Amino acid sequence: MANPYLCPNCKTNRTRFNVIEQNPVSVKLDPSTGDVVQQYEEGQLDMFHLPYKGSERLIQCGACGIVGEEEMYIKRAQSNPR
């Protein structure tokens, strides 16, 4: 987070953000109850379970509430320098 941010939605917020650190957990659920039947370790997924490929970090604007990829906020700040 050594880069400045600018909200791509409200286009005014440069200072108030929520950083959302994602920690995906791969599980197999009972289809009837929703209970966790199995929790997979990293690299131990069965052949029908795709690994999570999303972002490790998302950013939420503290002014308007939009949530998006960190790169989106960085690019907006780079295209509109102070």
Coordinates of N, CA, C and O in Angstrom, one line a residue:
M1 N 0.8 -1.2 0.0 CA 0.0 0.0 0.0 C 0.9 1.3 0.0 O 0.6 2.2 0.7
A2 N 1.9 1.3 -0.8 CA 2.8 2.4 -0.8 C 2.4 3.3 -2.0 O 3.1 4.2 -2.3
N3 N 1.2 3.1 -2.6 CA 0.7 3.9 -3.7 C -0.5 4.7 -3.2 O -1.3 4.3 -2.4
P4 N -0.6 5.9 -3.8 CA -1.8 6.7 -3.5 C -3.1 6.1 -4.1 O -3.0 5.5 -5.2
Y5 N -4.2 6.3 -3.5 CA -5.5 5.8 -4.0 C -6.3 7.0 -4.4 O -6.2 8.1 -3.8
L6 N -7.3 6.8 -5.3 CA -8.3 7.7 -5.6 C -9.5 6.9 -5.9 O -9.5 6.0 -6.8
C7 N -10.7 7.1 -5.3 CA -11.9 6.4 -5.6 C -12.3 6.6 -7.0 O -12.5 7.7 -7.4
P8 N -12.5 5.5 -7.8 CA -12.9 5.6 -9.2 C -14.4 5.9 -9.3 O -14.9 6.3 -10.4
N9 N -15.1 5.8 -8.2 CA -16.6 6.1 -8.3 C -16.9 7.5 -7.9 O -17.4 8.3 -8.7
C10 N -16.5 7.9 -6.7 CA -16.9 9.3 -6.2 C -15.8 10.3 -6.7 O -16.1 11.5 -6.7
K11 N -14.6 9.9 -7.1 CA -13.6 10.7 -7.7 C -13.1 11.8 -6.8 O -12.4 12.7 -7.3
T12 N -13.4 11.8 -5.5 CA -12.9 12.9 -4.6 C -12.1 12.3 -3.4 O -11.3 13.0 -2.9
N13 N -12.4 11.1 -3.0 CA -11.8 10.5 -1.8 C -10.4 10.0 -2.1 O -10.2 9.2 -3.0
R14 N -9.4 10.6 -1.4 CA -8.0 10.1 -1.5 C -7.5 9.7 -0.2 O -6.3 9.3 -0.1
T15 N -8.3 9.7 0.9 CA -7.8 9.5 2.2 C -8.5 8.4 3.0 O -7.9 7.8 3.9
R16 N -9.7 8.1 2.8 CA -10.5 7.2 3.7 C -10.9 5.9 2.9 O -11.7 5.9 2.0
F17 N -10.2 4.8 3.3 CA -10.5 3.5 2.7 C -10.5 2.4 3.7 O -9.8 2.5 4.7
N18 N -11.2 1.3 3.3 CA -11.1 0.1 4.1 C -10.4 -1.0 3.3 O -10.7 -1.2 2.1
V19 N -9.3 -1.5 3.8 CA -8.5 -2.6 3.1 C -9.1 -3.9 3.6 O -9.1 -4.2 4.8
I20 N -9.6 -4.7 2.6 CA -10.2 -6.0 2.9 C -9.2 -7.1 2.5 O -8.9 -7.3 1.3
E21 N -8.6 -7.8 3.5 CA -7.7 -8.9 3.3 C -8.5 -10.2 3.2 O -9.3 -10.5 4.1
Q22 N -8.4 -10.8 2.0 CA -9.2 -12.0 1.8 C -8.4 -13.3 2.2 O -7.2 -13.4 1.8
N23 N -9.1 -14.2 2.9 CA -8.4 -15.4 3.3 C -9.4 -16.6 2.9 O -10.2 -17.0 3.7
P24 N -9.3 -17.0 1.7 CA -10.3 -18.1 1.2 C -10.0 -19.4 1.9 O -8.9 -19.8 2.1
V25 N -11.1 -20.1 2.2 CA -11.0 -21.4 2.8 C -11.9 -22.4 1.9 O -13.1 -22.1 1.7
S26 N -11.3 -23.4 1.4 CA -12.0 -24.3 0.5 C -12.6 -25.4 1.4 O -12.0 -26.0 2.2
V27 N -13.9 -25.6 1.2 CA -14.7 -26.5 2.0 C -15.6 -27.3 1.1 O -16.0 -26.9 0.0
K28 N -16.1 -28.4 1.6 CA -17.1 -29.2 1.0 C -18.3 -29.2 2.0 O -18.1 -29.5 3.1
L29 N -19.5 -28.9 1.5 CA -20.7 -28.8 2.4 C -21.6 -29.9 2.1 O -21.7 -30.4 1.0
D30 N -22.3 -30.3 3.2 CA -23.4 -31.2 3.1 C -24.6 -30.5 2.4 O -25.0 -29.4 2.8
P31 N -25.1 -31.0 1.3 CA -26.1 -30.3 0.5 C -27.4 -30.1 1.2 O -28.2 -29.2 0.9
S32 N -27.7 -31.0 2.2 CA -29.0 -30.9 2.9 C -28.9 -29.9 4.1 O -29.9 -29.1 4.3
T33 N -27.8 -29.9 4.8 CA -27.7 -29.1 6.1 C -26.9 -27.9 5.9 O -27.0 -27.0 6.7
G34 N -25.9 -27.9 5.0 CA -25.0 -26.8 4.9 C -23.8 -26.9 5.8 O -23.0 -26.1 5.8
D35 N -23.7 -28.0 6.5 CA -22.6 -28.2 7.4 C -21.4 -28.5 6.6 O -21.4 -29.1 5.6
V36 N -20.2 -28.1 7.2 CA -18.9 -28.4 6.6 C -18.6 -29.9 6.7 O -18.5 -30.4 7.9
V37 N -18.5 -30.6 5.6 CA -18.1 -32.0 5.6 C -16.6 -32.2 5.6 O -16.1 -33.1 6.3
Q38 N -16.0 -31.3 4.8 CA -14.5 -31.4 4.7 C -13.9 -30.1 4.4 O -14.5 -29.3 3.7
Q39 N -12.8 -29.8 5.1 CA -12.1 -28.6 4.8 C -10.8 -29.0 4.2 O -10.0 -29.8 4.7
Y40 N -10.5 -28.4 3.0 CA -9.4 -28.8 2.2 C -8.2 -27.9 2.6 O -8.3 -26.7 2.8
E41 N -7.0 -28.5 2.6 CA -5.8 -27.8 2.8 C -5.3 -27.3 1.5 O -5.7 -27.8 0.4
E42 N -4.5 -26.3 1.5 CA -4.0 -25.7 0.2 C -3.3 -26.7 -0.6 O -2.4 -27.5 -0.1
G43 N -3.6 -26.9 -1.8 CA -3.0 -27.8 -2.7 C -3.6 -29.2 -2.6 O -3.1 -30.2 -3.3
Q44 N -4.6 -29.4 -1.8 CA -5.2 -30.8 -1.6 C -6.6 -30.9 -2.1 O -7.4 -31.7 -1.7
L45 N -7.0 -30.0 -3.0 CA -8.4 -30.0 -3.5 C -8.6 -31.2 -4.4 O -7.7 -31.8 -5.0
D46 N -9.9 -31.7 -4.4 CA -10.2 -32.9 -5.2 C -10.3 -32.4 -6.7 O -10.3 -31.2 -6.9
M47 N -10.5 -33.3 -7.6 CA -10.5 -32.9 -9.0 C -11.7 -32.1 -9.5 O -11.6 -31.5 -10.5
F48 N -12.7 -32.0 -8.7 CA -13.9 -31.2 -9.1 C -14.0 -29.9 -8.4 O -14.9 -29.1 -8.5
H49 N -12.9 -29.6 -7.6 CA -13.0 -28.3 -6.8 C -11.9 -27.4 -7.3 O -10.7 -27.7 -7.2
L50 N -12.3 -26.3 -7.9 CA -11.3 -25.3 -8.4 C -10.8 -24.5 -7.3 O -11.5 -24.1 -6.4
P51 N -9.5 -24.1 -7.4 CA -8.9 -23.3 -6.4 C -9.4 -21.8 -6.6 O -9.7 -21.4 -7.7
Y52 N -9.4 -21.1 -5.5 CA -9.7 -19.6 -5.5 C -8.6 -18.9 -6.3 O -7.4 -19.1 -6.1
K53 N -9.1 -18.0 -7.2 CA -8.1 -17.3 -8.1 C -8.4 -15.8 -8.0 O -7.9 -15.0 -8.9
G54 N -9.1 -15.4 -7.0 CA -9.4 -13.9 -6.9 C -8.3 -13.2 -6.2 O -7.2 -13.7 -5.9
S55 N -8.6 -11.9 -5.9 CA -7.6 -11.0 -5.3 C -7.4 -11.3 -3.8 O -8.3 -11.8 -3.2
E56 N -6.2 -11.1 -3.4 CA -5.9 -11.2 -2.0 C -6.3 -10.0 -1.2 O -6.6 -10.1 0.0
R57 N -6.5 -8.9 -1.9 CA -6.8 -7.6 -1.2 C -7.8 -6.9 -2.1 O -7.7 -6.7 -3.3
L58 N -8.9 -6.4 -1.4 CA -9.9 -5.5 -2.1 C -9.8 -4.2 -1.3 O -9.5 -4.2 -0.1
I59 N -10.3 -3.1 -1.9 CA -10.4 -1.8 -1.3 C -11.8 -1.3 -1.3 O -12.5 -1.5 -2.3
Q60 N -12.3 -0.8 -0.2 CA -13.6 -0.1 -0.1 C -13.4 1.3 0.1 O -12.7 1.7 1.1
C61 N -14.0 2.2 -0.6 CA -14.0 3.6 -0.4 C -14.7 3.9 0.9 O -15.9 3.5 1.1
G62 N -14.1 4.7 1.7 CA -14.7 5.1 3.0 C -15.7 6.2 2.9 O -16.4 6.5 3.8
A63 N -15.9 6.7 1.7 CA -16.9 7.8 1.5 C -18.1 7.3 0.8 O -19.2 7.5 1.3
C64 N -18.0 6.6 -0.3 CA -19.2 6.1 -1.1 C -19.5 4.6 -0.9 O -20.5 4.2 -1.2
G65 N -18.5 3.8 -0.4 CA -18.7 2.4 -0.1 C -18.4 1.4 -1.2 O -18.6 0.2 -1.0
I66 N -18.1 1.9 -2.4 CA -17.8 1.0 -3.5 C -16.6 0.1 -3.2 O -15.6 0.5 -2.6
V67 N -16.7 -1.2 -3.5 CA -15.6 -2.1 -3.3 C -15.0 -2.6 -4.6 O -15.8 -2.8 -5.6
G68 N -13.7 -2.6 -4.7 CA -13.0 -3.0 -6.0 C -11.6 -3.4 -5.8 O -11.1 -3.4 -4.7
E69 N -11.0 -3.8 -6.9 CA -9.6 -4.2 -6.9 C -8.7 -3.1 -6.5 O -9.0 -1.9 -6.9
E70 N -7.6 -3.3 -5.8 CA -6.7 -2.3 -5.4 C -6.1 -1.6 -6.6 O -6.0 -0.3 -6.6
E71 N -5.8 -2.3 -7.7 CA -5.3 -1.7 -8.9 C -6.1 -0.6 -9.5 O -5.7 0.4 -10.0
M72 N -7.5 -0.8 -9.4 CA -8.4 0.2 -9.9 C -8.2 1.6 -9.2 O -8.3 2.6 -9.8
Y73 N -8.0 1.5 -7.9 CA -7.8 2.8 -7.1 C -6.5 3.4 -7.4 O -6.4 4.6 -7.5
I74 N -5.5 2.6 -7.6 CA -4.1 3.1 -7.9 C -4.1 3.7 -9.3 O -3.6 4.8 -9.4
K75 N -4.7 3.1 -10.2 CA -4.7 3.6 -11.6 C -5.4 4.9 -11.7 O -5.0 5.9 -12.4
R76 N -6.5 5.0 -10.9 CA -7.3 6.3 -10.9 C -6.5 7.4 -10.3 O -6.5 8.5 -10.9
A77 N -5.7 7.1 -9.3 CA -4.9 8.2 -8.7 C -3.7 8.6 -9.6 O -3.4 9.7 -9.7
Q78 N -3.2 7.6 -10.4 CA -2.1 7.9 -11.3 C -2.6 8.7 -12.5 O -1.9 9.6 -13.0
S79 N -3.9 8.5 -12.9 CA -4.4 9.3 -14.0 C -4.9 10.7 -13.6 O -5.2 11.5 -14.4
N80 N -5.0 10.9 -12.3 CA -5.5 12.2 -11.8 C -4.6 12.6 -10.6 O -5.0 12.6 -9.4
P81 N -3.3 12.9 -10.9 CA -2.4 13.3 -9.8 C -2.8 14.6 -9.1 O -3.5 15.4 -9.7
R82 N -2.4 14.7 -7.9 CA -2.7 16.0 -7.1 C -1.9 17.1 -7.7 O -1.0 17.2 -8.2

